[in-house]
Short mmCIF file of C-alpha atoms and ligand atoms in Angstrom, two decimals:
data_model
loop_
_atom_site.label_atom_id
_atom_site.label_comp_id
_atom_site.label_asym_id
_atom_site.label_seq_id
_atom_site.Cartn_x
_atom_site.Cartn_y
_atom_site.Cartn_z
CA MET T 8 25.99 1.32 21.92
CA ILE T 9 27.15 0.69 18.49
CA LYS T 10 25.72 3.15 15.80
CA GLY T 11 25.13 2.50 12.35
CA ASN T 12 21.82 3.94 10.69
CA LEU T 13 22.21 2.82 7.04
CA TYR T 14 19.06 0.76 7.42
CA CYS T 15 16.53 3.71 8.25
CA CYS T 16 15.61 3.84 4.71
CA LEU T 17 15.77 0.26 3.71
CA PHE T 18 13.69 -1.29 6.40
CA LEU T 19 11.44 1.87 7.38
CA ASN T 20 9.00 -0.22 9.14
CA GLU T 21 11.49 -2.34 11.04
CA PRO T 22 12.93 -0.20 13.77
CA GLN T 23 15.03 -2.91 15.14
CA LEU T 24 17.24 -2.69 12.29
CA GLN T 25 17.86 0.96 12.58
CA ASN T 26 21.07 0.22 14.32
CA PHE T 27 22.10 -2.48 11.96
CA ILE T 28 26.07 -2.52 11.68
CA MET T 29 27.68 -4.02 8.87
CA LYS T 30 31.45 -5.26 7.58
CA GLU T 31 32.75 -4.60 4.07
CA LEU T 32 35.39 -6.86 2.60
CA HIS T 33 35.62 -5.91 -1.08
CA VAL T 34 35.68 -2.10 -2.21
CA HIS T 35 38.40 -0.33 -4.28
CA LEU T 36 40.11 2.64 -2.71
CA ASP T 37 40.48 4.33 -6.26
CA GLY T 38 36.90 3.32 -7.12
CA ALA T 39 35.36 5.23 -3.92
CA ILE T 40 36.71 8.59 -4.27
CA LYS T 41 34.45 11.81 -3.54
CA PRO T 42 34.04 13.71 -6.97
CA GLU T 43 34.51 16.96 -5.10
CA THR T 44 38.05 15.67 -4.13
CA ILE T 45 39.04 14.85 -7.78
CA LEU T 46 37.70 18.32 -9.01
CA TYR T 47 39.74 20.12 -6.14
CA PHE T 48 43.00 18.36 -6.98
CA GLY T 49 42.51 18.35 -10.75
CA LYS T 50 42.06 22.36 -10.41
CA LYS T 51 44.88 22.85 -7.78
CA ARG T 52 47.27 20.72 -9.91
CA GLY T 53 46.14 21.87 -13.27
CA ILE T 54 45.13 18.59 -14.66
CA GLN T 55 42.45 18.56 -17.11
CA LEU T 56 39.25 16.77 -16.31
CA PRO T 57 36.25 15.92 -18.53
CA ALA T 58 34.06 18.64 -16.50
CA ASN T 59 34.36 20.97 -13.77
CA THR T 60 31.25 20.29 -11.81
CA VAL T 61 30.32 17.23 -9.88
CA SER T 62 27.36 16.33 -11.92
CA GLY T 63 29.27 17.13 -15.19
CA LEU T 64 32.31 14.70 -13.79
CA LEU T 65 29.74 11.95 -12.82
CA GLN T 66 28.41 12.05 -16.35
CA HIS T 67 31.72 10.70 -17.55
CA ILE T 68 32.74 8.57 -14.69
CA SER T 69 29.67 6.73 -13.46
CA TYR T 70 26.81 5.02 -15.30
CA ASN T 71 23.64 2.92 -14.58
CA LYS T 72 23.32 0.43 -17.57
CA PRO T 73 25.79 -2.63 -18.17
CA LEU T 74 28.93 -2.19 -19.71
CA THR T 75 31.47 -4.89 -20.06
CA LEU T 76 34.67 -5.39 -17.71
CA THR T 77 36.92 -3.65 -19.97
CA GLN T 78 34.75 -0.64 -20.42
CA PHE T 79 34.15 -0.26 -16.87
CA LEU T 80 37.96 -0.56 -16.14
CA ASP T 81 38.36 2.42 -18.70
CA LYS T 82 36.42 4.48 -16.41
CA PHE T 83 39.52 5.17 -13.99
CA ALA T 84 41.40 7.02 -16.71
CA HIS T 85 39.01 9.96 -16.79
CA TYR T 86 39.90 11.05 -13.08
CA MET T 87 43.11 8.99 -11.91
CA PRO T 88 45.65 11.90 -13.08
CA ALA T 89 43.93 14.12 -10.83
CA ILE T 90 44.97 12.00 -7.70
CA ALA T 91 47.98 9.57 -8.74
CA GLY T 92 51.46 11.26 -7.98
CA ASP T 93 50.13 13.66 -5.35
CA ARG T 94 50.99 13.02 -1.75
CA ASP T 95 47.71 15.20 -0.31
CA ALA T 96 45.52 13.79 -2.36
CA VAL T 97 46.43 10.18 -1.70
CA ARG T 98 46.42 10.52 1.95
CA ARG T 99 43.13 12.67 1.70
CA VAL T 100 41.42 10.20 -0.51
CA ALA T 101 42.29 7.42 2.13
CA TYR T 102 40.92 9.36 5.07
CA GLU T 103 37.68 10.39 3.32
CA PHE T 104 37.02 7.05 2.50
CA VAL T 105 36.99 6.04 6.25
CA GLY T 106 34.54 8.89 6.73
CA MET T 107 32.24 7.70 4.00
CA LYS T 108 32.26 4.36 5.15
CA ALA T 109 31.46 5.10 8.84
CA ARG T 110 28.57 7.27 7.82
CA GLU T 111 26.91 4.03 5.99
CA GLY T 112 26.84 2.14 8.98
CA ILE T 113 30.17 0.14 8.48
CA ILE T 114 32.09 -0.83 11.57
CA TYR T 115 34.71 -2.82 9.73
CA VAL T 116 36.21 -2.37 6.19
CA GLU T 117 39.13 -3.73 3.99
CA VAL T 118 39.74 -1.50 1.15
CA ARG T 119 41.88 -2.34 -1.74
CA TYR T 120 44.17 -0.40 -4.35
CA SER T 121 47.25 -0.76 -6.55
CA PRO T 122 50.04 1.03 -4.92
CA HIS T 123 51.65 1.45 -8.57
CA LEU T 124 48.34 3.07 -10.22
CA LEU T 125 48.82 6.11 -7.60
CA ALA T 126 52.60 6.14 -8.03
CA ASN T 127 54.75 8.35 -10.43
CA CYS T 128 58.23 7.27 -9.41
CA LYS T 129 59.73 3.67 -9.56
CA VAL T 130 56.86 2.19 -11.21
CA ASP T 131 57.29 1.26 -14.89
CA PRO T 132 55.52 2.17 -17.00
CA ILE T 133 54.31 5.33 -15.08
CA PRO T 134 50.59 5.11 -15.15
CA TRP T 135 47.95 7.68 -16.47
CA GLY T 136 50.56 9.55 -18.82
CA GLN T 137 51.95 11.08 -15.86
CA LYS T 138 55.45 12.81 -16.02
CA GLU T 139 58.05 10.98 -13.66
CA GLY T 140 57.71 12.71 -10.04
CA ASP T 141 59.06 11.29 -6.58
CA LEU T 142 55.99 9.48 -5.22
CA THR T 143 57.10 5.83 -5.13
CA PRO T 144 54.49 2.77 -4.58
CA ASP T 145 56.16 2.40 -1.04
CA GLU T 146 55.50 5.84 -0.10
CA VAL T 147 51.77 5.44 -1.61
CA VAL T 148 51.27 2.72 0.98
CA HIS T 149 52.62 4.73 3.87
CA LEU T 150 50.45 7.65 2.97
CA VAL T 151 47.10 5.46 2.47
CA ASN T 152 48.24 4.02 6.05
CA GLN T 153 48.14 7.48 7.51
CA GLY T 154 44.93 8.45 5.93
CA LEU T 155 43.44 5.13 7.24
CA GLN T 156 44.72 5.71 10.54
CA ASP T 157 43.69 9.38 10.96
CA GLY T 158 40.19 8.07 9.68
CA GLU T 159 39.79 5.26 12.13
CA ARG T 160 40.82 7.80 15.12
CA ASP T 161 38.27 10.60 13.73
CA PHE T 162 35.31 8.11 12.54
CA HIS T 163 35.72 5.53 15.09
CA ILE T 164 35.61 2.51 12.82
CA LYS T 165 38.27 -0.05 11.79
CA ALA T 166 39.85 0.23 8.33
CA ARG T 167 42.69 -2.19 7.08
CA SER T 168 43.88 -2.42 3.56
CA ILE T 169 44.76 -5.06 0.82
CA LEU T 170 47.61 -4.48 -1.91
CA CYS T 171 46.60 -5.35 -5.42
CA CYS T 172 48.76 -6.99 -8.02
CA MET T 173 47.25 -5.85 -11.63
CA ARG T 174 46.46 -8.77 -14.04
CA HIS T 175 47.98 -6.89 -16.98
CA MET T 176 51.31 -5.85 -14.79
CA PRO T 177 52.86 -9.16 -13.58
CA ASN T 178 56.11 -7.08 -13.18
CA TRP T 179 54.55 -5.14 -10.30
CA SER T 180 53.76 -8.23 -8.44
CA SER T 181 56.93 -9.06 -6.52
CA GLU T 182 57.06 -5.55 -5.17
CA VAL T 183 53.24 -5.87 -4.23
CA VAL T 184 54.08 -8.75 -1.98
CA GLU T 185 57.30 -6.93 -0.51
CA LEU T 186 54.83 -3.95 0.54
CA CYS T 187 52.50 -6.48 1.99
CA LYS T 188 55.47 -7.88 3.97
CA LYS T 189 56.79 -4.46 5.06
CA TYR T 190 53.42 -3.02 6.15
CA HIS T 191 51.93 -6.31 7.40
CA ASN T 192 49.56 -5.52 10.09
CA ASN T 193 50.31 -1.93 10.08
CA SER T 194 47.01 -1.41 8.02
CA VAL T 195 47.95 -3.59 5.33
CA VAL T 196 46.08 -7.26 5.76
CA ALA T 197 46.38 -9.23 2.34
CA ILE T 198 47.52 -9.33 -1.22
CA ASP T 199 44.75 -9.36 -4.13
CA LEU T 200 45.08 -9.82 -7.69
CA ALA T 201 42.69 -7.23 -9.84
CA GLY T 202 42.26 -6.32 -13.39
CA ASP T 203 40.81 -7.87 -16.31
CA GLU T 204 40.73 -11.86 -15.83
CA LEU T 205 40.02 -12.32 -19.54
CA LEU T 206 43.57 -10.91 -20.47
CA LYS T 207 45.38 -14.38 -20.48
CA ALA T 208 44.22 -17.90 -20.12
CA GLU T 209 46.79 -18.47 -17.58
CA THR T 210 47.80 -16.48 -14.43
CA ASP T 211 51.44 -14.96 -15.28
CA GLN T 212 54.39 -16.43 -13.45
CA GLY T 213 55.03 -13.11 -11.74
CA HIS T 214 51.67 -13.23 -10.14
CA ARG T 215 52.38 -17.05 -9.03
CA LYS T 216 55.42 -16.27 -7.46
CA ALA T 217 54.18 -13.22 -5.77
CA TYR T 218 51.31 -15.40 -4.21
CA GLU T 219 53.75 -18.18 -3.36
CA GLU T 220 55.92 -15.58 -1.57
CA ALA T 221 52.67 -14.40 0.22
CA GLU T 222 51.82 -17.94 1.50
CA ARG T 223 55.28 -18.50 2.62
CA CYS T 224 55.13 -15.24 4.74
CA GLY T 225 51.73 -15.73 6.16
CA ILE T 226 50.19 -12.81 4.12
CA HIS T 227 46.55 -13.34 3.55
CA ARG T 228 45.43 -13.92 0.04
CA THR T 229 42.19 -13.01 -2.02
CA VAL T 230 41.86 -13.04 -5.97
CA HIS T 231 39.47 -11.61 -8.35
CA ALA T 232 38.12 -14.51 -9.99
CA GLY T 233 35.06 -15.82 -12.15
CA GLU T 234 33.75 -12.32 -12.08
CA VAL T 235 33.55 -12.20 -15.89
CA GLY T 236 35.83 -15.17 -16.29
CA PRO T 237 35.22 -18.96 -16.56
CA PRO T 238 35.53 -21.19 -13.48
CA SER T 239 38.96 -22.32 -14.43
CA VAL T 240 40.12 -19.00 -13.23
CA ILE T 241 38.55 -19.65 -9.67
CA LYS T 242 40.06 -23.19 -9.70
CA GLU T 243 43.58 -21.62 -10.30
CA ALA T 244 43.11 -18.87 -7.89
CA VAL T 245 42.42 -21.47 -5.15
CA SER T 246 44.63 -24.34 -6.29
CA LEU T 247 47.78 -22.28 -7.68
CA LEU T 248 47.43 -19.15 -5.69
CA LYS T 249 46.01 -20.54 -2.58
CA ALA T 250 43.47 -17.89 -2.39
CA GLU T 251 41.40 -17.74 0.98
CA ARG T 252 38.82 -15.73 -0.63
CA ILE T 253 37.49 -15.05 -4.02
CA GLY T 254 36.49 -11.88 -5.38
CA HIS T 255 33.19 -12.02 -6.89
CA GLY T 256 33.21 -15.78 -7.95
CA TYR T 257 29.84 -15.61 -9.84
CA HIS T 258 30.72 -18.14 -12.51
CA VAL T 259 31.70 -21.04 -10.18
CA MET T 260 28.12 -21.91 -10.87
CA ASN T 261 29.02 -23.10 -14.33
CA ASP T 262 31.37 -25.86 -12.71
CA PRO T 263 28.96 -27.82 -10.07
CA VAL T 264 31.90 -30.08 -8.95
CA LEU T 265 33.95 -26.90 -8.12
CA TYR T 266 31.02 -25.12 -6.58
CA LYS T 267 30.44 -28.15 -4.21
CA GLU T 268 34.10 -28.53 -3.51
CA LEU T 269 34.22 -24.59 -2.64
CA LEU T 270 31.02 -25.06 -0.50
CA ASP T 271 32.41 -27.89 1.65
CA LYS T 272 35.53 -25.84 2.00
CA ARG T 273 33.52 -22.97 3.13
CA MET T 274 35.36 -20.73 0.71
CA HIS T 275 34.30 -16.91 1.03
CA PHE T 276 33.06 -15.13 -1.85
CA GLU T 277 33.15 -11.40 -1.87
CA THR T 278 30.12 -10.64 -3.88
CA CYS T 279 28.83 -7.23 -5.19
CA PRO T 280 25.32 -7.25 -6.62
CA TRP T 281 25.14 -3.76 -8.20
CA SER T 282 28.82 -3.91 -9.42
CA SER T 283 27.86 -7.33 -11.03
CA ASN T 284 25.18 -5.73 -13.24
CA LEU T 285 27.03 -2.91 -14.45
CA THR T 286 30.33 -4.84 -15.26
CA GLY T 287 28.24 -7.42 -17.31
CA ALA T 288 29.40 -10.09 -15.13
CA CYS T 289 25.82 -11.64 -14.55
CA ASP T 290 22.33 -11.67 -16.12
CA PRO T 291 20.81 -8.08 -15.68
CA ASP T 292 17.87 -10.02 -14.15
CA PHE T 293 18.65 -9.94 -10.42
CA LYS T 294 16.14 -12.63 -9.90
CA LYS T 295 18.77 -14.94 -11.72
CA HIS T 296 21.55 -13.89 -9.65
CA PRO T 297 24.16 -16.55 -8.37
CA ILE T 298 23.71 -14.77 -5.01
CA ILE T 299 20.34 -16.38 -4.53
CA GLN T 300 21.89 -19.86 -5.11
CA PHE T 301 24.61 -18.73 -2.54
CA ARG T 302 21.75 -17.93 -0.07
CA LYS T 303 19.94 -20.97 -0.72
CA ASP T 304 22.79 -23.06 0.04
CA GLN T 305 24.10 -21.14 3.13
CA ALA T 306 27.29 -20.28 1.17
CA ASN T 307 30.01 -18.12 2.92
CA TYR T 308 29.68 -14.97 1.17
CA SER T 309 29.35 -11.08 2.22
CA LEU T 310 27.77 -8.27 0.17
CA ASN T 311 29.81 -5.35 -1.06
CA THR T 312 29.98 -2.09 -2.98
CA ASP T 313 33.21 -2.59 -5.19
CA ASP T 314 33.18 0.71 -6.74
CA PRO T 315 31.00 3.14 -5.46
CA LEU T 316 32.07 6.44 -7.13
CA ILE T 317 31.67 4.66 -10.66
CA PHE T 318 28.51 2.70 -9.61
CA ASN T 319 27.13 5.96 -8.17
CA SER T 320 26.17 3.79 -5.02
CA THR T 321 26.55 3.22 -1.36
CA ILE T 322 26.25 -0.31 0.55
CA ASP T 323 22.59 0.73 0.78
CA THR T 324 22.37 0.24 -2.92
CA ASP T 325 23.57 -3.55 -2.54
CA TYR T 326 21.37 -4.37 0.41
CA LYS T 327 18.24 -2.88 -1.20
CA ILE T 328 18.78 -5.16 -4.23
CA ALA T 329 19.39 -8.12 -2.22
CA LYS T 330 16.12 -7.43 -0.16
CA LYS T 331 14.04 -6.15 -3.31
CA TYR T 332 15.12 -9.08 -5.66
CA MET T 333 16.57 -11.85 -3.73
CA ASN T 334 14.15 -11.99 -0.78
CA PHE T 335 16.86 -11.10 1.81
CA THR T 336 15.52 -11.28 5.48
CA GLU T 337 16.96 -9.69 8.50
CA GLU T 338 18.44 -13.23 9.26
CA GLU T 339 20.23 -13.33 6.15
CA PHE T 340 21.82 -9.94 6.46
CA LYS T 341 22.75 -10.59 9.79
CA ARG T 342 24.22 -14.00 8.73
CA VAL T 343 26.35 -12.34 5.62
CA ASN T 344 27.82 -9.85 7.96
CA ILE T 345 28.80 -12.62 10.62
CA ASN T 346 30.44 -14.41 7.56
CA ALA T 347 32.27 -11.30 6.67
CA ALA T 348 33.58 -10.82 9.99
CA GLN T 349 34.67 -14.60 10.14
CA ALA T 350 36.33 -14.34 6.93
CA SER T 351 38.04 -11.09 7.55
CA PHE T 352 41.93 -10.85 7.56
CA LEU T 353 42.13 -9.52 10.89
CA PRO T 354 44.30 -11.31 13.55
CA GLU T 355 42.20 -13.81 15.63
CA ARG T 356 41.88 -11.78 18.55
CA GLU T 357 40.70 -8.49 16.95
CA LYS T 358 38.47 -10.88 14.78
CA ASN T 359 36.66 -11.97 17.87
CA GLU T 360 36.26 -8.95 19.31
CA LEU T 361 34.46 -7.60 16.04
CA LEU T 362 32.27 -10.71 16.06
CA ASN T 363 31.31 -10.01 19.63
CA LYS T 364 30.36 -6.52 18.50
CA LEU T 365 28.13 -8.02 15.87
CA TYR T 366 26.67 -10.66 18.13
CA GLU T 367 25.79 -8.04 20.74
CA ALA T 368 24.33 -5.52 18.18
CA TYR T 369 22.10 -8.33 16.55
CA GLY T 370 21.10 -9.58 19.84
CA MET T 371 22.59 -13.03 19.28
CA ALA T 372 24.48 -15.11 21.87
CA PRO T 373 28.07 -14.21 22.23
CA ASN T 374 30.91 -15.95 20.41
CA LYS T 375 32.05 -18.49 22.62
CA SER T 376 35.03 -19.82 20.26
O1 NOS S 427 35.45 -5.41 -10.51
C1 NOS S 427 36.71 -5.28 -10.66
N1 NOS S 427 36.98 -6.27 -11.22
C2 NOS S 427 38.56 -6.43 -11.62
N2 NOS S 427 39.13 -5.37 -11.32
C3 NOS S 427 38.78 -4.22 -10.72
C4 NOS S 427 37.60 -3.93 -10.33
N3 NOS S 427 37.19 -2.98 -9.71
C5 NOS S 427 38.25 -2.34 -9.98
N4 NOS S 427 39.23 -3.07 -10.41
C6 NOS S 427 40.69 -2.56 -10.57
O2 NOS S 427 41.41 -2.68 -9.62
C7 NOS S 427 42.37 -1.58 -9.35
C8 NOS S 427 42.70 -1.45 -7.98
O3 NOS S 427 41.95 -0.93 -7.10
C9 NOS S 427 41.56 -0.50 -10.08
O4 NOS S 427 42.38 0.54 -10.44
C10 NOS S 427 40.88 -1.12 -11.08
O5 NOS S 427 41.79 -1.29 -12.34
#
């Protein structure tokens, strides 16, 4: 019997959903750290944090009224110095992440992060004002893999990772793709491009080359595009970077021709409702949200948290929004999770295993494909 009790509070009167199980494809590891862990490592390492209690820290890090994407991205600087550059911290954050997701009722998660932003050696510039140390991006990936694998063993769910290139750091991207190759299917399943997409009109050559190499080597590809940026960023992600999934992608709606083309292609959109409100990506009125159009068109999309530490949320927050403001039914929640499973970057056999688990849990016919 597959367990997952997230829906207890969401569908109190619908007991058939109390064992609802889910998949999550778009969540940032460094945006999903327990505040207690930040405080612990801050204290242990003598690193100054904006507060020394959980509620005090959350007052600085998390928020509940829309900012801009750039203002949101600035939040990481409040706490990343406590974690980056520390082997125990990196491994523990990954381990705890799996536990957190298991408790939310997630059975499969793809978690993403930038190895460079957690390193303090062989990274230029060294992030977060750290002094040079001896933790390289390569070892960061190794430590995260260990944390995720320990978490899988202890919490009985599946966790894979996606390595992020950062828009403002094209010089890191060639190493990101090399790390994807080195750790391919040892937890790492894909490459991503994250950060501020309004930074430059065109995607930098460094990112393009990395994505070319990823495609050449059979590394799966997703790209943050059309979150706050125009449809042209999505177009570029698909045609130039050969993205197989789009992170967010809400602004595809501003280009009906592109939207139609991506619908026909069954492009997967990793949507994050609560995040899209707090980053100012979408109209704060959820009743006007692009997800409503995705649902009407039976588009291929999933529901995700993005950065639950900063948005003070769990997957439940996003599902509640979908239910309350977007009229989601049980059928649509099931469809969204099946979409997520089909769009996952797992090898075919593992993907089918997971799909079959979902079909069984949802009382649907097993996958014959
Ligand atoms: O919603 C988002 N849009 C774009 N970039 C993001 C978002 N959330 C987090 N990051 C960026 O991705 C890095 C690696 O995990 C984070 O450090 C943050 O800079």
